[in-house]
Amino acid sequence: GAVVSQHPSRVICKSGTSVKIECRSLDFQATTMFWYRQFPKKSLMLMATSNEGSKATYEQGVEKDKFLINHASLTLSTLTVTSAHPEDSSFYICSAGTPSTDTQYFGPGTRLTVL
Amino acid sequence: SQQGEEDPQALSIQEGENATMNCSYKTSINNLQWYRQNSGRGLVHLILIRSNEREKHSGRLRVTLDTSKKSSSLLITASRAADTASYFCATARTPSNDYKLSFGAGTTVTVRA
């Protein structure tokens, strides 16, 4: 149980385009989902907390107009990187939490490369 | 923001040996968790220890928590090649009503066959 999927697993796009990444909890309802960014050989940096039915909460220094987050249902959150630039290239990971446990369940990650 | 510092940054051991890594943190916590990440993959939850617990076991894993020193350790016994991965500690702050985790920098473990 507690499986989280991400799609796509890998995306290459041209500079200036927008990219949407989906995060789904497959076998449980997630009222809260998190989006992280990870640079090579580095730790996870929390970008934002996505709450179902309400606006996402962004961490300091993360541009909310650049990284659009939508949590439309209890099983789906999306991250859209708008007008992507090479510096947005990174590994993006989502996770989902449930009220009954303090554990977060992580998706497999999405490797974004902006040319 | 990150609040965990892990030590060592990298560890190379022979199969069958034990691997120990440490995590220190700065603020009061509700719980501390350890995760494993294989290269280019997502994180897998290993074990959670609450602030009122001192030691916890799960299979070949042993985690200790010393809240007075704000530190935790993860011991992997009888390591296997499949244990090769990065290991991260993550803390949930008090009050813990937002489920946010702060991750440490991680320890990269290489188990040589």
mmCIF file of C-alpha atoms in Angstrom:
data_model
loop_
_atom_site.group_PDB
_atom_site.id
_atom_site.type_symbol
_atom_site.label_atom_id
_atom_site.label_comp_id
_atom_site.label_asym_id
_atom_site.label_seq_id
_atom_site.Cartn_x
_atom_site.Cartn_y
_atom_site.Cartn_z
ATOM 1 C CA GLY A 1 0.000 0.000 0.000
ATOM 2 C CA ALA A 2 0.852 3.741 0.021
ATOM 3 C CA VAL A 3 2.077 3.999 -3.538
ATOM 4 C CA VAL A 4 2.745 7.363 -5.148
ATOM 5 C CA SER A 5 3.334 7.701 -8.860
ATOM 6 C CA GLN A 6 4.782 10.539 -10.891
ATOM 7 C CA HIS A 7 4.447 11.247 -14.553
ATOM 8 C CA PRO A 8 6.457 11.747 -16.618
ATOM 9 C CA SER A 9 9.582 10.144 -15.211
ATOM 10 C CA ARG A 10 11.763 12.102 -17.577
ATOM 11 C CA VAL A 11 11.144 15.147 -19.759
ATOM 12 C CA ILE A 12 13.313 17.206 -22.059
ATOM 13 C CA CYS A 13 11.962 20.503 -23.271
ATOM 14 C CA LYS A 14 13.055 23.684 -24.989
ATOM 15 C CA SER A 15 13.641 26.874 -23.082
ATOM 16 C CA GLY A 16 10.467 28.924 -22.763
ATOM 17 C CA THR A 17 8.016 26.036 -22.765
ATOM 18 C CA SER A 18 5.906 24.925 -19.811
ATOM 19 C CA VAL A 19 6.060 21.461 -18.341
ATOM 20 C CA LYS A 20 3.434 19.747 -16.201
ATOM 21 C CA ILE A 21 4.336 17.019 -13.747
ATOM 22 C CA GLU A 22 1.651 14.863 -12.162
ATOM 23 C CA CYS A 23 1.774 13.255 -8.749
ATOM 24 C CA ARG A 24 -0.817 10.639 -7.855
ATOM 25 C CA SER A 25 -1.498 8.678 -4.709
ATOM 26 C CA LEU A 26 -2.673 5.343 -6.059
ATOM 27 C CA ASP A 27 -4.165 3.568 -3.083
ATOM 28 C CA PHE A 28 -4.861 6.224 -0.496
ATOM 29 C CA GLN A 29 -6.262 9.706 -0.230
ATOM 30 C CA ALA A 30 -3.702 12.405 0.357
ATOM 31 C CA THR A 31 -4.972 15.648 1.804
ATOM 32 C CA THR A 32 -1.453 17.014 1.676
ATOM 33 C CA MET A 33 1.188 16.575 -1.001
ATOM 34 C CA PHE A 34 4.649 18.054 -1.080
ATOM 35 C CA TRP A 35 6.895 19.065 -3.947
ATOM 36 C CA TYR A 36 10.655 18.883 -3.608
ATOM 37 C CA ARG A 37 13.553 19.741 -5.822
ATOM 38 C CA GLN A 38 16.832 17.899 -5.682
ATOM 39 C CA PHE A 39 20.121 18.909 -7.252
ATOM 40 C CA PRO A 40 22.758 16.258 -8.073
ATOM 41 C CA LYS A 41 24.241 14.692 -4.953
ATOM 42 C CA LYS A 42 22.302 17.104 -2.781
ATOM 43 C CA SER A 43 19.440 16.857 -0.355
ATOM 44 C CA LEU A 44 15.780 17.514 -1.016
ATOM 45 C CA MET A 45 14.637 21.095 -0.920
ATOM 46 C CA LEU A 46 10.970 21.578 -0.089
ATOM 47 C CA MET A 47 9.362 23.850 -2.658
ATOM 48 C CA ALA A 48 5.742 23.885 -1.598
ATOM 49 C CA THR A 49 2.980 22.157 0.288
ATOM 50 C CA SER A 50 -0.067 21.299 -1.758
ATOM 51 C CA ASN A 51 -3.387 21.101 0.050
ATOM 52 C CA GLU A 52 -6.442 19.610 -1.606
ATOM 53 C CA GLY A 53 -9.004 22.286 -2.429
ATOM 54 C CA SER A 54 -6.899 25.241 -1.360
ATOM 55 C CA LYS A 55 -3.925 27.264 -2.511
ATOM 56 C CA ALA A 56 -0.479 25.801 -2.170
ATOM 57 C CA THR A 57 1.906 27.120 0.441
ATOM 58 C CA TYR A 58 5.285 27.996 -1.013
ATOM 59 C CA GLU A 59 8.595 27.985 0.803
ATOM 60 C CA GLN A 60 10.610 31.147 0.999
ATOM 61 C CA GLY A 61 12.444 31.910 -2.215
ATOM 62 C CA VAL A 62 10.231 29.737 -4.433
ATOM 63 C CA GLU A 63 8.398 31.709 -7.121
ATOM 64 C CA LYS A 64 4.736 30.755 -7.047
ATOM 65 C CA ASP A 65 4.138 32.158 -10.536
ATOM 66 C CA LYS A 66 6.989 30.074 -11.851
ATOM 67 C CA PHE A 67 5.990 26.835 -10.192
ATOM 68 C CA LEU A 68 2.221 26.479 -10.371
ATOM 69 C CA ILE A 69 0.721 23.867 -8.115
ATOM 70 C CA ASN A 70 -2.775 22.489 -8.304
ATOM 71 C CA HIS A 71 -4.232 19.897 -5.946
ATOM 72 C CA ALA A 72 -7.618 19.306 -7.522
ATOM 73 C CA SER A 73 -8.447 15.992 -5.879
ATOM 74 C CA LEU A 74 -7.408 13.833 -2.970
ATOM 75 C CA THR A 75 -5.272 11.714 -5.276
ATOM 76 C CA LEU A 76 -3.736 14.182 -7.707
ATOM 77 C CA SER A 77 -1.437 17.174 -7.467
ATOM 78 C CA THR A 78 0.272 18.802 -10.427
ATOM 79 C CA LEU A 79 3.345 20.989 -10.662
ATOM 80 C CA THR A 80 3.690 23.155 -13.748
ATOM 81 C CA VAL A 81 7.052 24.727 -14.443
ATOM 82 C CA THR A 82 6.160 27.759 -16.523
ATOM 83 C CA SER A 83 8.470 29.268 -19.118
ATOM 84 C CA ALA A 84 11.179 26.814 -18.200
ATOM 85 C CA HIS A 85 14.824 27.802 -18.426
ATOM 86 C CA PRO A 86 17.998 25.707 -18.208
ATOM 87 C CA GLU A 87 18.416 26.630 -14.543
ATOM 88 C CA ASP A 88 15.095 24.882 -13.841
ATOM 89 C CA SER A 89 16.678 21.591 -14.871
ATOM 90 C CA SER A 90 16.527 19.364 -11.834
ATOM 91 C CA PHE A 91 15.026 16.277 -10.256
ATOM 92 C CA TYR A 92 11.529 16.994 -8.949
ATOM 93 C CA ILE A 93 10.019 14.670 -6.369
ATOM 94 C CA CYS A 94 6.559 14.682 -4.863
ATOM 95 C CA SER A 95 5.371 13.037 -1.695
ATOM 96 C CA ALA A 96 2.018 12.482 -0.081
ATOM 97 C CA GLY A 97 1.062 12.392 3.545
ATOM 98 C CA THR A 98 -1.985 11.179 5.422
ATOM 99 C CA PRO A 99 -3.456 12.436 8.680
ATOM 100 C CA SER A 100 -3.149 8.979 10.217
ATOM 101 C CA THR A 101 0.600 8.757 9.879
ATOM 102 C CA ASP A 102 3.574 11.069 10.042
ATOM 103 C CA THR A 103 5.268 9.242 7.199
ATOM 104 C CA GLN A 104 5.488 10.711 3.726
ATOM 105 C CA TYR A 105 5.317 8.447 0.708
ATOM 106 C CA PHE A 106 7.465 9.528 -2.173
ATOM 107 C CA GLY A 107 6.999 9.318 -5.895
ATOM 108 C CA PRO A 108 9.847 8.043 -8.100
ATOM 109 C CA GLY A 109 10.756 11.539 -9.252
ATOM 110 C CA THR A 110 10.798 13.415 -12.556
ATOM 111 C CA ARG A 111 14.024 14.382 -14.249
ATOM 112 C CA LEU A 112 13.519 17.705 -16.055
ATOM 113 C CA THR A 113 16.080 18.866 -18.583
ATOM 114 C CA VAL A 114 15.587 22.253 -20.202
ATOM 115 C CA LEU A 115 17.655 22.860 -23.299
ATOM 116 C CA SER B 1 14.856 24.634 5.033
ATOM 117 C CA GLN B 2 17.324 21.936 5.938
ATOM 118 C CA GLN B 3 18.081 21.514 9.552
ATOM 119 C CA GLY B 4 19.778 18.141 9.542
ATOM 120 C CA GLU B 5 23.472 17.593 9.187
ATOM 121 C CA GLU B 6 24.635 14.115 8.406
ATOM 122 C CA ASP B 7 27.922 12.520 9.069
ATOM 123 C CA PRO B 8 29.765 11.118 7.273
ATOM 124 C CA GLN B 9 28.956 12.466 3.814
ATOM 125 C CA ALA B 10 30.137 9.228 2.257
ATOM 126 C CA LEU B 11 30.871 5.759 3.554
ATOM 127 C CA SER B 12 32.412 2.779 1.795
ATOM 128 C CA ILE B 13 32.307 -0.613 3.453
ATOM 129 C CA GLN B 14 32.756 -4.268 2.634
ATOM 130 C CA GLU B 15 29.729 -6.511 2.313
ATOM 131 C CA GLY B 16 28.916 -8.025 5.685
ATOM 132 C CA GLU B 17 30.242 -5.080 7.676
ATOM 133 C CA ASN B 18 28.067 -2.695 9.641
ATOM 134 C CA ALA B 19 27.412 0.861 8.482
ATOM 135 C CA THR B 20 26.738 3.674 10.917
ATOM 136 C CA MET B 21 25.697 7.177 10.028
ATOM 137 C CA ASN B 22 24.716 10.087 12.214
ATOM 138 C CA CYS B 23 22.302 12.966 11.959
ATOM 139 C CA SER B 24 22.203 16.127 14.028
ATOM 140 C CA TYR B 25 19.436 18.687 14.063
ATOM 141 C CA LYS B 26 18.807 22.090 15.583
ATOM 142 C CA THR B 27 15.206 22.544 16.670
ATOM 143 C CA SER B 28 12.748 20.586 18.795
ATOM 144 C CA ILE B 29 11.174 17.724 16.915
ATOM 145 C CA ASN B 30 8.053 15.588 16.997
ATOM 146 C CA ASN B 31 9.753 12.696 15.253
ATOM 147 C CA LEU B 32 12.780 11.824 13.142
ATOM 148 C CA GLN B 33 12.663 9.613 10.093
ATOM 149 C CA TRP B 34 15.236 7.875 7.945
ATOM 150 C CA TYR B 35 14.820 7.426 4.211
ATOM 151 C CA ARG B 36 16.826 5.627 1.547
ATOM 152 C CA GLN B 37 17.279 6.830 -2.004
ATOM 153 C CA ASN B 38 18.737 4.752 -4.781
ATOM 154 C CA SER B 39 20.450 6.743 -7.507
ATOM 155 C CA GLY B 40 17.955 8.685 -9.614
ATOM 156 C CA ARG B 41 14.953 7.328 -7.761
ATOM 157 C CA GLY B 42 12.453 8.466 -5.161
ATOM 158 C CA LEU B 43 12.829 8.032 -1.431
ATOM 159 C CA VAL B 44 11.825 4.954 0.505
ATOM 160 C CA HIS B 45 10.783 5.313 4.118
ATOM 161 C CA LEU B 46 12.866 3.141 6.435
ATOM 162 C CA ILE B 47 11.976 3.936 10.005
ATOM 163 C CA LEU B 48 10.361 6.598 12.186
ATOM 164 C CA ILE B 49 11.354 7.295 15.772
ATOM 165 C CA ARG B 50 9.336 9.612 17.957
ATOM 166 C CA SER B 51 10.795 12.185 20.312
ATOM 167 C CA ASN B 52 9.877 10.092 23.371
ATOM 168 C CA GLU B 53 11.627 7.006 22.016
ATOM 169 C CA ARG B 54 15.320 6.259 22.375
ATOM 170 C CA GLU B 55 15.852 3.251 20.141
ATOM 171 C CA LYS B 56 14.006 1.419 17.432
ATOM 172 C CA HIS B 57 14.708 -1.658 15.345
ATOM 173 C CA SER B 58 13.469 -2.808 11.975
ATOM 174 C CA GLY B 59 15.116 -5.880 10.491
ATOM 175 C CA ARG B 60 18.808 -5.057 10.024
ATOM 176 C CA LEU B 61 18.229 -1.411 10.902
ATOM 177 C CA ARG B 62 18.734 0.131 14.299
ATOM 178 C CA VAL B 63 17.976 3.767 14.976
ATOM 179 C CA THR B 64 18.786 5.704 18.118
ATOM 180 C CA LEU B 65 17.623 9.144 19.134
ATOM 181 C CA ASP B 66 19.184 11.420 21.734
ATOM 182 C CA THR B 67 17.012 14.495 22.082
ATOM 183 C CA SER B 68 19.356 16.064 24.643
ATOM 184 C CA LYS B 69 22.116 16.065 22.026
ATOM 185 C CA LYS B 70 19.708 16.583 19.147
ATOM 186 C CA SER B 71 21.177 13.675 17.290
ATOM 187 C CA SER B 72 20.236 10.332 15.798
ATOM 188 C CA SER B 73 22.137 7.416 14.364
ATOM 189 C CA LEU B 74 21.251 4.760 11.830
ATOM 190 C CA LEU B 75 23.023 1.426 11.962
ATOM 191 C CA ILE B 76 22.755 -1.070 9.138
ATOM 192 C CA THR B 77 24.039 -4.460 10.218
ATOM 193 C CA ALA B 78 25.477 -7.158 7.965
ATOM 194 C CA SER B 79 25.395 -4.866 4.948
ATOM 195 C CA ARG B 80 24.622 -6.128 1.464
ATOM 196 C CA ALA B 81 25.418 -4.752 -1.966
ATOM 197 C CA ALA B 82 21.739 -3.831 -2.282
ATOM 198 C CA ASP B 83 22.161 -1.418 0.645
ATOM 199 C CA THR B 84 24.220 0.843 -1.613
ATOM 200 C CA ALA B 85 22.224 4.083 -1.639
ATOM 201 C CA SER B 86 21.988 7.538 -0.119
ATOM 202 C CA TYR B 87 20.444 7.733 3.317
ATOM 203 C CA PHE B 88 18.673 10.834 4.582
ATOM 204 C CA CYS B 89 17.375 11.771 7.977
ATOM 205 C CA ALA B 90 14.330 14.004 8.117
ATOM 206 C CA THR B 91 12.785 15.763 11.064
ATOM 207 C CA ALA B 92 9.195 16.747 11.722
ATOM 208 C CA ARG B 93 9.016 19.804 13.912
ATOM 209 C CA THR B 94 6.846 20.510 16.881
ATOM 210 C CA PRO B 95 4.072 21.454 16.724
ATOM 211 C CA SER B 96 3.631 18.950 13.971
ATOM 212 C CA ASN B 97 0.397 19.887 12.323
ATOM 213 C CA ASP B 98 1.667 20.526 8.833
ATOM 214 C CA TYR B 99 3.486 17.239 8.164
ATOM 215 C CA LYS B 100 6.515 19.113 6.795
ATOM 216 C CA LEU B 101 9.844 17.345 6.873
ATOM 217 C CA SER B 102 13.283 18.929 6.895
ATOM 218 C CA PHE B 103 15.922 16.754 5.290
ATOM 219 C CA GLY B 104 19.568 16.384 6.100
ATOM 220 C CA ALA B 105 22.285 16.453 3.470
ATOM 221 C CA GLY B 106 22.480 12.679 3.305
ATOM 222 C CA THR B 107 25.106 9.987 3.595
ATOM 223 C CA THR B 108 26.110 8.069 0.486
ATOM 224 C CA VAL B 109 26.822 4.452 1.346
ATOM 225 C CA THR B 110 28.693 2.138 -0.986
ATOM 226 C CA VAL B 111 28.806 -1.541 -0.104
ATOM 227 C CA ARG B 112 31.580 -3.381 -1.904
ATOM 228 C CA ALA B 113 31.019 -7.014 -2.815
#
